[in-house]
Short mmCIF file of C-alpha atoms in Angstrom, two decimals:
data_model
loop_
_atom_site.label_atom_id
_atom_site.label_comp_id
_atom_site.label_asym_id
_atom_site.label_seq_id
_atom_site.Cartn_x
_atom_site.Cartn_y
_atom_site.Cartn_z
CA MET A 105 -38.02 47.21 -48.79
CA ARG A 106 -34.53 48.06 -47.65
CA CYS A 107 -31.67 48.64 -49.87
CA PRO A 108 -28.81 45.99 -49.09
CA TYR A 109 -26.42 48.64 -50.46
CA CYS A 110 -26.86 51.87 -48.55
CA LEU A 111 -29.66 50.59 -46.13
CA ALA A 112 -32.08 53.24 -47.70
CA GLY A 113 -35.99 52.43 -47.41
CA GLN A 114 -37.24 54.12 -50.61
CA GLY A 115 -37.22 52.80 -54.20
CA ARG A 116 -38.41 53.79 -57.85
CA CYS A 117 -39.53 51.70 -60.57
CA ALA A 118 -37.75 51.39 -63.63
CA THR A 119 -37.36 49.12 -66.55
CA THR A 120 -33.82 47.73 -67.99
CA THR A 121 -32.35 49.34 -71.11
CA ASN A 122 -31.69 45.87 -72.95
CA SER A 123 -34.32 43.27 -71.75
CA ARG A 124 -37.18 45.85 -70.65
CA ARG A 125 -37.62 44.06 -67.60
CA SER A 126 -39.47 45.79 -64.46
CA ILE A 127 -37.23 46.57 -61.79
CA THR A 128 -36.51 48.50 -58.20
CA GLU A 129 -34.00 51.10 -57.81
CA CYS A 130 -32.82 52.50 -54.78
CA THR A 131 -33.61 56.26 -54.74
CA SER A 132 -30.42 57.06 -53.04
CA CYS A 133 -27.51 54.94 -54.52
CA GLY A 134 -29.42 53.87 -57.51
CA ARG A 135 -28.67 50.42 -57.43
CA VAL A 136 -31.15 47.43 -58.49
CA VAL A 137 -32.85 46.25 -55.32
CA GLU A 138 -35.78 44.01 -56.80
CA GLU A 139 -36.63 42.68 -60.25
CA ARG A 140 -40.06 41.72 -61.39
CA GLN A 141 -40.83 39.32 -64.47
CA SER A 142 -44.50 39.53 -65.63
CA GLN A 143 -46.22 36.78 -67.56
CA PHE A 144 -49.36 36.55 -69.32
CA HIS A 145 -51.56 33.69 -68.60
CA HIS A 146 -54.47 32.48 -71.31
CA LEU A 147 -57.21 30.64 -69.37
CA PHE A 148 -60.60 29.10 -70.35
CA HIS A 149 -62.96 29.18 -67.53
CA LEU A 150 -66.23 26.64 -67.86
CA ARG A 151 -69.07 28.92 -67.11
CA ALA A 152 -72.53 27.56 -66.70
CA GLN A 153 -75.41 28.96 -68.57
CA ASP A 154 -79.26 28.72 -67.75
CA ASN A 155 -81.20 28.57 -71.09
CA PRO A 156 -84.85 28.16 -71.02
CA LEU A 157 -86.84 25.18 -73.04
CA CYS A 158 -90.60 25.73 -73.33
CA LEU A 159 -93.01 22.63 -74.45
CA VAL A 160 -96.73 22.33 -74.77
CA THR A 161 -98.09 19.38 -73.18
CA SER A 162 -101.42 17.91 -72.73
CA ASP A 163 -103.03 16.89 -69.85
CA LEU A 164 -103.67 13.20 -69.29
CA PRO A 165 -107.12 12.04 -68.40
CA THR A 166 -107.69 11.70 -64.95
CA LEU A 167 -110.43 9.40 -62.89
CA HIS A 168 -112.16 12.57 -61.86
CA HIS A 169 -113.15 13.42 -65.37
CA GLN A 170 -114.24 9.61 -66.20
CA ALA A 171 -116.31 9.54 -63.19
CA GLN A 172 -118.19 12.71 -64.24
CA PRO A 173 -121.63 12.57 -65.95
CA ASN A 174 -121.80 13.83 -69.32
CA ASN A 175 -123.60 17.21 -68.58
CA ALA A 176 -120.73 18.00 -66.32
CA ALA A 177 -117.89 17.17 -68.74
CA ALA A 178 -119.58 19.46 -71.11
CA ALA A 179 -119.75 22.25 -68.48
CA ALA A 180 -116.17 21.96 -67.93
CA ALA A 181 -115.40 22.10 -71.70
CA ASP A 182 -116.81 25.41 -71.49
CA ASP A 183 -114.37 26.59 -68.54
CA PRO A 184 -111.59 28.65 -69.51
CA PHE A 185 -109.65 27.70 -66.63
CA GLU A 186 -109.30 24.13 -67.34
CA PRO A 187 -105.80 23.05 -67.26
CA THR A 188 -105.55 21.30 -70.52
CA GLY A 189 -102.80 22.46 -73.12
CA PHE A 190 -100.96 24.56 -70.70
CA ILE A 191 -97.20 25.38 -71.29
CA THR A 192 -94.57 23.95 -69.51
CA ALA A 193 -91.15 25.48 -69.34
CA PHE A 194 -87.98 23.34 -68.77
CA SER A 195 -84.44 25.03 -68.01
CA THR A 196 -81.22 23.40 -69.41
CA TRP A 197 -77.64 23.86 -67.99
CA SER A 198 -74.70 23.89 -70.13
CA LEU A 199 -70.88 24.83 -69.28
CA GLU A 200 -69.56 26.73 -72.12
CA PRO A 201 -65.47 27.81 -71.97
CA ASN A 202 -64.96 31.48 -71.55
CA PRO A 203 -61.26 33.01 -72.20
CA LEU A 204 -59.62 34.80 -69.33
CA PHE A 205 -56.43 36.73 -69.70
CA LEU A 206 -54.37 36.93 -66.58
CA ARG A 207 -51.03 38.82 -65.74
CA SER A 208 -48.86 37.41 -62.80
CA SER A 209 -45.58 38.85 -61.39
CA LEU A 210 -42.61 37.27 -59.99
CA SER A 211 -40.34 39.55 -57.71
CA PHE A 212 -36.73 38.36 -56.73
CA SER A 213 -33.39 39.80 -55.63
CA GLY A 214 -31.79 42.41 -58.07
CA HIS A 215 -28.19 41.24 -57.84
CA LEU A 216 -28.39 39.51 -61.22
CA ALA A 217 -29.92 42.63 -62.66
CA GLU A 218 -27.10 45.06 -61.00
CA LEU A 219 -24.57 42.44 -62.38
CA GLU A 220 -25.88 42.96 -65.59
CA ARG A 221 -26.09 46.59 -65.49
CA THR A 222 -22.23 46.53 -63.94
CA LEU A 223 -20.94 44.30 -66.90
CA GLU A 224 -22.97 46.40 -69.51
CA SER A 225 -20.59 49.16 -69.97
CA THR A 226 -17.82 46.75 -70.28
CA SER A 227 -19.21 44.84 -73.09
CA SER A 228 -20.20 48.00 -74.90
CA SER A 229 -16.60 49.65 -74.69
CA SER A 230 -14.99 46.57 -75.56
CA SER A 231 -17.41 45.29 -78.45
CA SER A 232 -15.45 46.56 -81.26
CA THR A 233 -12.10 44.73 -80.16
CA PRO A 234 -11.89 41.12 -81.21
CA SER A 235 -11.20 39.95 -77.67
CA SER A 236 -14.50 41.37 -76.31
CA SER A 237 -15.74 38.17 -75.34
CA THR A 238 -12.48 37.50 -73.16
CA VAL A 239 -12.75 40.78 -71.45
CA VAL A 240 -16.48 40.34 -70.49
CA VAL A 241 -15.54 36.83 -69.11
CA ASP A 242 -12.52 38.22 -66.96
CA ASN A 243 -14.78 41.08 -65.45
CA LEU A 244 -16.95 38.42 -64.58
CA ARG A 245 -14.54 36.12 -62.84
CA ALA A 246 -13.29 39.08 -61.29
CA TYR A 247 -16.57 40.45 -59.95
CA MET A 248 -17.60 37.07 -58.80
CA GLN A 249 -14.07 36.72 -56.99
CA ILE A 250 -14.56 40.22 -55.29
CA ILE A 251 -18.03 39.34 -54.08
CA ASP A 252 -17.40 36.15 -52.67
CA VAL A 253 -14.40 37.48 -50.53
CA ALA A 254 -16.34 40.70 -49.71
CA SER A 255 -19.08 38.35 -48.42
CA ILE A 256 -16.95 36.15 -46.14
CA LEU A 257 -15.01 39.22 -44.80
CA GLY A 258 -18.39 41.00 -44.35
CA LEU A 259 -17.38 43.97 -46.19
CA GLU A 260 -20.01 46.67 -47.43
CA TYR A 261 -20.92 46.79 -51.03
CA ASP A 262 -19.08 50.23 -51.48
CA ILE A 263 -15.90 48.66 -51.04
CA SER A 264 -16.62 45.79 -53.46
CA ASP A 265 -17.81 48.18 -55.95
CA HIS A 266 -14.64 50.49 -55.46
CA ALA A 267 -12.43 47.29 -55.83
CA PHE A 268 -13.97 46.17 -59.33
CA GLN A 269 -13.52 49.76 -60.44
CA LEU A 270 -9.80 49.44 -59.74
CA PHE A 271 -9.68 46.06 -61.31
CA ARG A 272 -11.36 47.49 -64.46
CA ASP A 273 -8.82 50.48 -64.57
CA CYS A 274 -5.92 48.14 -64.09
CA CYS A 275 -7.20 46.07 -66.91
CA SER A 276 -7.49 49.00 -69.32
CA THR A 277 -3.86 50.01 -68.85
CA THR A 278 -2.36 46.46 -68.56
CA CYS A 279 -2.40 42.99 -70.24
CA LEU A 280 -3.81 40.08 -68.38
CA ARG A 281 -2.39 37.42 -70.49
CA ASN A 282 -0.38 34.75 -68.33
CA ARG A 283 -1.88 36.68 -65.07
CA SER A 284 -4.20 35.16 -62.60
CA VAL A 285 -7.57 37.15 -62.68
CA GLU A 286 -8.52 36.12 -59.26
CA ALA A 287 -5.35 37.16 -57.84
CA LEU A 288 -5.45 40.80 -59.29
CA ALA A 289 -8.96 41.19 -58.11
CA THR A 290 -8.19 40.31 -54.53
CA ALA A 291 -5.18 42.77 -54.74
CA ALA A 292 -7.91 45.23 -55.78
CA LEU A 293 -10.05 44.36 -52.93
CA VAL A 294 -6.95 44.77 -50.60
CA GLN A 295 -6.20 48.26 -52.22
CA ALA A 296 -10.08 49.10 -51.49
CA ILE A 297 -9.99 47.98 -47.82
CA ARG A 298 -6.78 49.88 -47.23
CA GLU A 299 -8.40 53.08 -48.55
CA ALA A 300 -11.53 52.41 -46.52
CA GLN A 301 -9.26 51.55 -43.33
CA GLU A 302 -11.38 48.52 -42.76
CA PRO A 303 -9.34 46.13 -40.00
CA ARG A 304 -8.87 43.30 -42.26
CA THR A 305 -5.60 41.65 -42.32
CA LEU A 306 -3.49 40.30 -45.23
CA GLN A 307 -3.67 36.81 -43.79
CA GLU A 308 -7.56 37.07 -43.55
CA ILE A 309 -8.16 38.17 -46.86
CA SER A 310 -5.65 35.42 -48.27
CA ILE A 311 -7.66 32.59 -46.76
CA ALA A 312 -10.94 34.20 -47.64
CA ALA A 313 -9.67 34.64 -51.24
CA ASN A 314 -7.73 31.07 -51.25
CA VAL A 315 -4.86 32.77 -52.75
CA PRO A 316 -1.23 32.96 -51.41
CA GLN A 317 -0.26 36.06 -49.70
CA LYS A 318 3.16 36.17 -51.52
CA GLU A 319 0.93 35.99 -54.76
CA ILE A 320 -1.50 38.83 -53.48
CA GLY A 321 1.50 41.09 -52.84
CA LYS A 322 3.00 40.61 -56.09
CA TYR A 323 -0.28 41.77 -57.58
CA ILE A 324 -0.52 44.42 -55.17
CA LYS A 325 2.82 45.61 -56.77
CA ILE A 326 1.29 45.43 -60.31
CA LEU A 327 -2.01 47.33 -59.51
CA GLY A 328 0.08 50.05 -57.84
CA GLU A 329 2.26 50.24 -60.83
CA ALA A 330 -0.35 50.40 -63.15
CA LEU A 331 -2.66 52.90 -61.46
CA GLN A 332 0.41 54.74 -59.89
CA LEU A 333 -1.19 54.23 -56.41
CA SER A 334 0.26 54.93 -53.17
CA GLN A 335 -0.75 52.96 -49.81
CA PRO A 336 -2.85 55.39 -47.74
CA ILE A 337 -1.69 56.52 -44.40
CA ASN A 338 -2.20 54.82 -41.45
CA SER A 339 -3.95 52.09 -43.59
CA ASN A 340 -2.34 49.37 -41.37
CA SER A 341 -1.98 51.49 -37.98
CA ILE A 342 -2.79 50.40 -34.40
CA SER A 343 -5.79 52.42 -34.21
CA VAL A 344 -7.44 50.48 -36.89
CA HIS A 345 -6.54 46.77 -36.00
CA MET A 346 -6.44 47.29 -32.07
CA PRO A 347 -10.35 47.72 -31.47
CA ARG A 348 -11.20 44.67 -33.63
CA PHE A 349 -8.64 42.20 -32.01
CA CYS A 350 -9.95 43.59 -28.46
CA THR A 351 -13.77 42.86 -29.33
CA LEU A 352 -12.76 39.39 -30.47
CA LEU A 353 -10.80 38.80 -27.35
CA GLN A 354 -13.89 40.30 -25.31
CA LEU A 355 -11.57 42.79 -23.21
CA ASN A 356 -12.85 45.29 -21.16
CA LYS A 357 -12.21 49.14 -21.99
CA SER A 358 -9.44 49.66 -19.94
CA ALA A 359 -7.46 46.99 -21.35
CA GLN A 360 -8.08 47.96 -24.59
CA LYS A 361 -7.22 51.54 -23.96
CA LEU A 362 -3.94 50.23 -22.30
CA ALA A 363 -3.02 47.88 -25.33
CA THR A 364 -3.64 51.07 -27.60
CA HIS A 365 -1.53 53.36 -25.74
CA ILE A 366 1.10 50.81 -25.54
CA GLY A 367 1.05 49.92 -29.18
CA GLU A 368 0.99 53.71 -30.51
CA VAL A 369 4.04 54.49 -28.10
CA VAL A 370 6.31 51.59 -29.43
CA ILE A 371 5.04 52.98 -33.08
CA ASN A 372 6.20 56.72 -32.24
CA LYS A 373 9.18 56.01 -30.36
CA CYS A 374 10.65 53.04 -33.05
CA PHE A 375 11.24 50.51 -30.15
CA CYS A 376 10.29 47.84 -32.75
CA THR A 377 11.13 49.04 -36.15
CA ARG A 378 11.57 45.49 -37.73
CA ARG A 379 7.88 44.63 -36.68
CA ASN A 380 4.69 45.32 -38.31
CA PRO A 381 1.75 46.92 -36.70
CA ILE A 382 -0.20 43.61 -36.43
CA SER A 383 2.37 41.91 -34.56
CA ILE A 384 3.07 45.02 -32.19
CA SER A 385 -0.79 45.19 -31.51
CA ALA A 386 -0.62 41.33 -30.36
CA ALA A 387 2.31 42.05 -28.56
CA ALA A 388 0.80 44.99 -26.86
CA ILE A 389 -2.31 43.10 -26.39
CA TYR A 390 -0.35 40.24 -24.45
CA LEU A 391 1.29 42.76 -22.18
CA ALA A 392 -1.92 44.68 -21.49
CA CYS A 393 -3.43 41.60 -20.31
CA GLN A 394 -0.71 40.60 -18.07
CA LEU A 395 -0.86 44.08 -16.42
CA GLU A 396 -4.91 44.06 -16.30
CA ASP A 397 -4.95 40.32 -14.91
CA LYS A 398 -7.00 39.15 -17.85
CA ARG A 399 -6.34 35.73 -18.60
CA LYS A 400 -5.75 35.36 -22.25
CA THR A 401 -3.21 32.75 -23.78
CA GLN A 402 -0.82 33.22 -26.31
CA ALA A 403 -2.70 30.68 -28.37
CA GLU A 404 -6.03 32.73 -28.09
CA ILE A 405 -4.28 35.99 -29.11
CA CYS A 406 -2.40 34.35 -32.07
CA LYS A 407 -6.00 32.75 -33.20
CA VAL A 408 -7.41 36.34 -33.34
CA THR A 409 -4.13 38.20 -34.94
CA GLY A 410 -2.97 35.43 -37.26
CA LEU A 411 0.63 35.37 -35.83
CA THR A 412 2.40 32.25 -34.67
CA GLU A 413 3.26 31.78 -30.97
CA VAL A 414 6.93 32.11 -31.40
CA THR A 415 6.82 35.73 -33.15
CA LEU A 416 4.67 36.73 -30.56
CA ARG A 417 6.89 35.92 -27.92
CA LYS A 418 9.88 37.70 -29.66
CA VAL A 419 7.77 40.89 -29.98
CA TYR A 420 6.69 40.67 -26.39
CA LYS A 421 10.27 40.36 -25.39
CA GLU A 422 11.35 43.29 -27.33
CA LEU A 423 8.49 45.42 -25.75
CA LEU A 424 9.75 44.21 -22.28
CA GLU A 425 13.07 45.71 -23.07
CA ASN A 426 11.30 49.26 -22.62
CA TRP A 427 8.64 48.45 -20.43
CA ASP A 428 8.85 51.34 -18.52
CA ASP A 429 8.57 53.67 -20.87
CA LEU A 430 5.23 51.98 -22.52
CA LEU A 431 2.99 52.49 -19.73
CA PRO A 432 1.04 55.68 -19.04
CA SER A 433 2.55 58.23 -16.28
CA ASN A 434 -0.62 57.77 -14.09
CA TYR A 435 -1.19 54.38 -14.61
CA ILE A 436 -1.69 51.83 -11.73
CA PRO A 437 -1.60 48.26 -13.02
CA ALA A 438 -3.73 45.62 -11.16
CA VAL A 439 -0.89 43.29 -11.15
CA PRO A 440 2.49 44.56 -10.21
CA PRO A 441 4.84 44.27 -13.04
CA GLU A 442 7.04 42.17 -10.70
CA ARG A 443 4.20 39.63 -10.71
CA ALA A 444 3.14 39.95 -14.42
CA PHE A 445 6.19 39.11 -15.97
CA PRO A 446 9.59 37.58 -14.78
CA THR A 447 11.85 40.01 -13.00
CA THR A 448 14.86 38.27 -14.93
CA VAL A 449 13.28 39.77 -18.15
CA ILE A 450 12.79 43.20 -16.50
CA ALA A 451 16.23 43.05 -15.13
CA SER A 452 17.86 42.21 -18.51
CA GLY A 453 15.73 44.60 -20.52
CA ARG A 454 17.01 47.65 -18.48
CA SER A 455 20.85 46.45 -18.71
CA SER A 456 21.91 44.08 -21.43
CA THR A 457 19.98 40.70 -22.55
CA SER A 458 22.31 37.76 -21.83
CA LYS A 459 22.04 34.40 -23.14
CA VAL A 460 20.68 32.89 -20.17
CA ASP A 461 17.83 35.32 -20.26
CA LEU A 462 17.24 34.45 -24.07
CA VAL A 463 16.73 30.77 -23.02
CA GLU A 464 14.77 31.29 -19.76
CA ILE A 465 12.32 33.41 -21.06
CA PRO A 466 10.13 30.79 -23.19
CA VAL A 467 10.22 28.66 -20.48
CA LEU A 468 8.76 31.09 -18.12
CA PHE A 469 5.98 31.99 -20.62
CA GLY A 470 5.13 28.22 -20.75
CA GLU A 471 5.12 28.11 -16.88
CA ARG A 472 2.73 31.11 -16.94
CA GLU A 473 0.37 29.45 -19.29
CA ALA A 474 0.41 26.23 -17.76
CA ALA A 475 -0.59 27.84 -14.42
#
């Protein structure tokens, strides 16, 4: 048995407080891992019994007795071993029902018991209010929303538990009337993901939760104002998203190291102040692939990062304006920069970008991908 929450391998037997059901708790985190339900069965087993039945029978006259003379018959009458009037025993079999009391146990996953225990404190704390049933329903909807989105994104259980705790804390300080429970639960999950520094973009969370990004951003502000939260430092940094993007694109370590260096230089020197770290990461990956001679198209990078090809080309063009400051000092590219990207773009980046260069760049990109 292995705990799905903390991956520990030891459990202890316990019983629930209300229903008194038998459960197995993890000795490490205390969560319910398994639940057992016992049933009593009353059966009547047919048991065969052997009862002896004794009968006294008389021997029938035989032809041997009739053929004997009178003196021989008189002598046989005085013989004590004459088999007349012997006792014959018969056995009778009967099937009688005997009662048996059996107990069977059925074990299944402890997710429902864990949900019951999670919502138990909510129902007990709100039992005195008239809208206690509404609060329990809202908490149940939020819990299921967080669990569903976390399972789609492959997040750990600690993150979903922390997100549900943030949702409950927010509900205790603000009113949920005329507000979306699912959107607030998704915003709580976003905050928990940022605090755990998990590489998940807002677009991925929006698709998994089926909630628009603008609505999630609106409820993130509501959550932050209610709990007075501040965005964690470097929760959306290059180092968080870059390893995951490079892994999905199946890039080697040299290309990943170069892309990470380019992205960090862009952030530290403020070359693209209007761009978010995800856009910079995508453009840095595309630039590193050009220098490392890795054939990755814009469509492949955009599919992984969630950007559009137009945005990728714009950020990539901004990086080329300072390309000589982005590379490490001792770096030797596999493809010379003159071949990796157009020379007209390099010249325009070092001097001033003209209108002809702005029109020529997308065409050259298309030619490179077609080639």
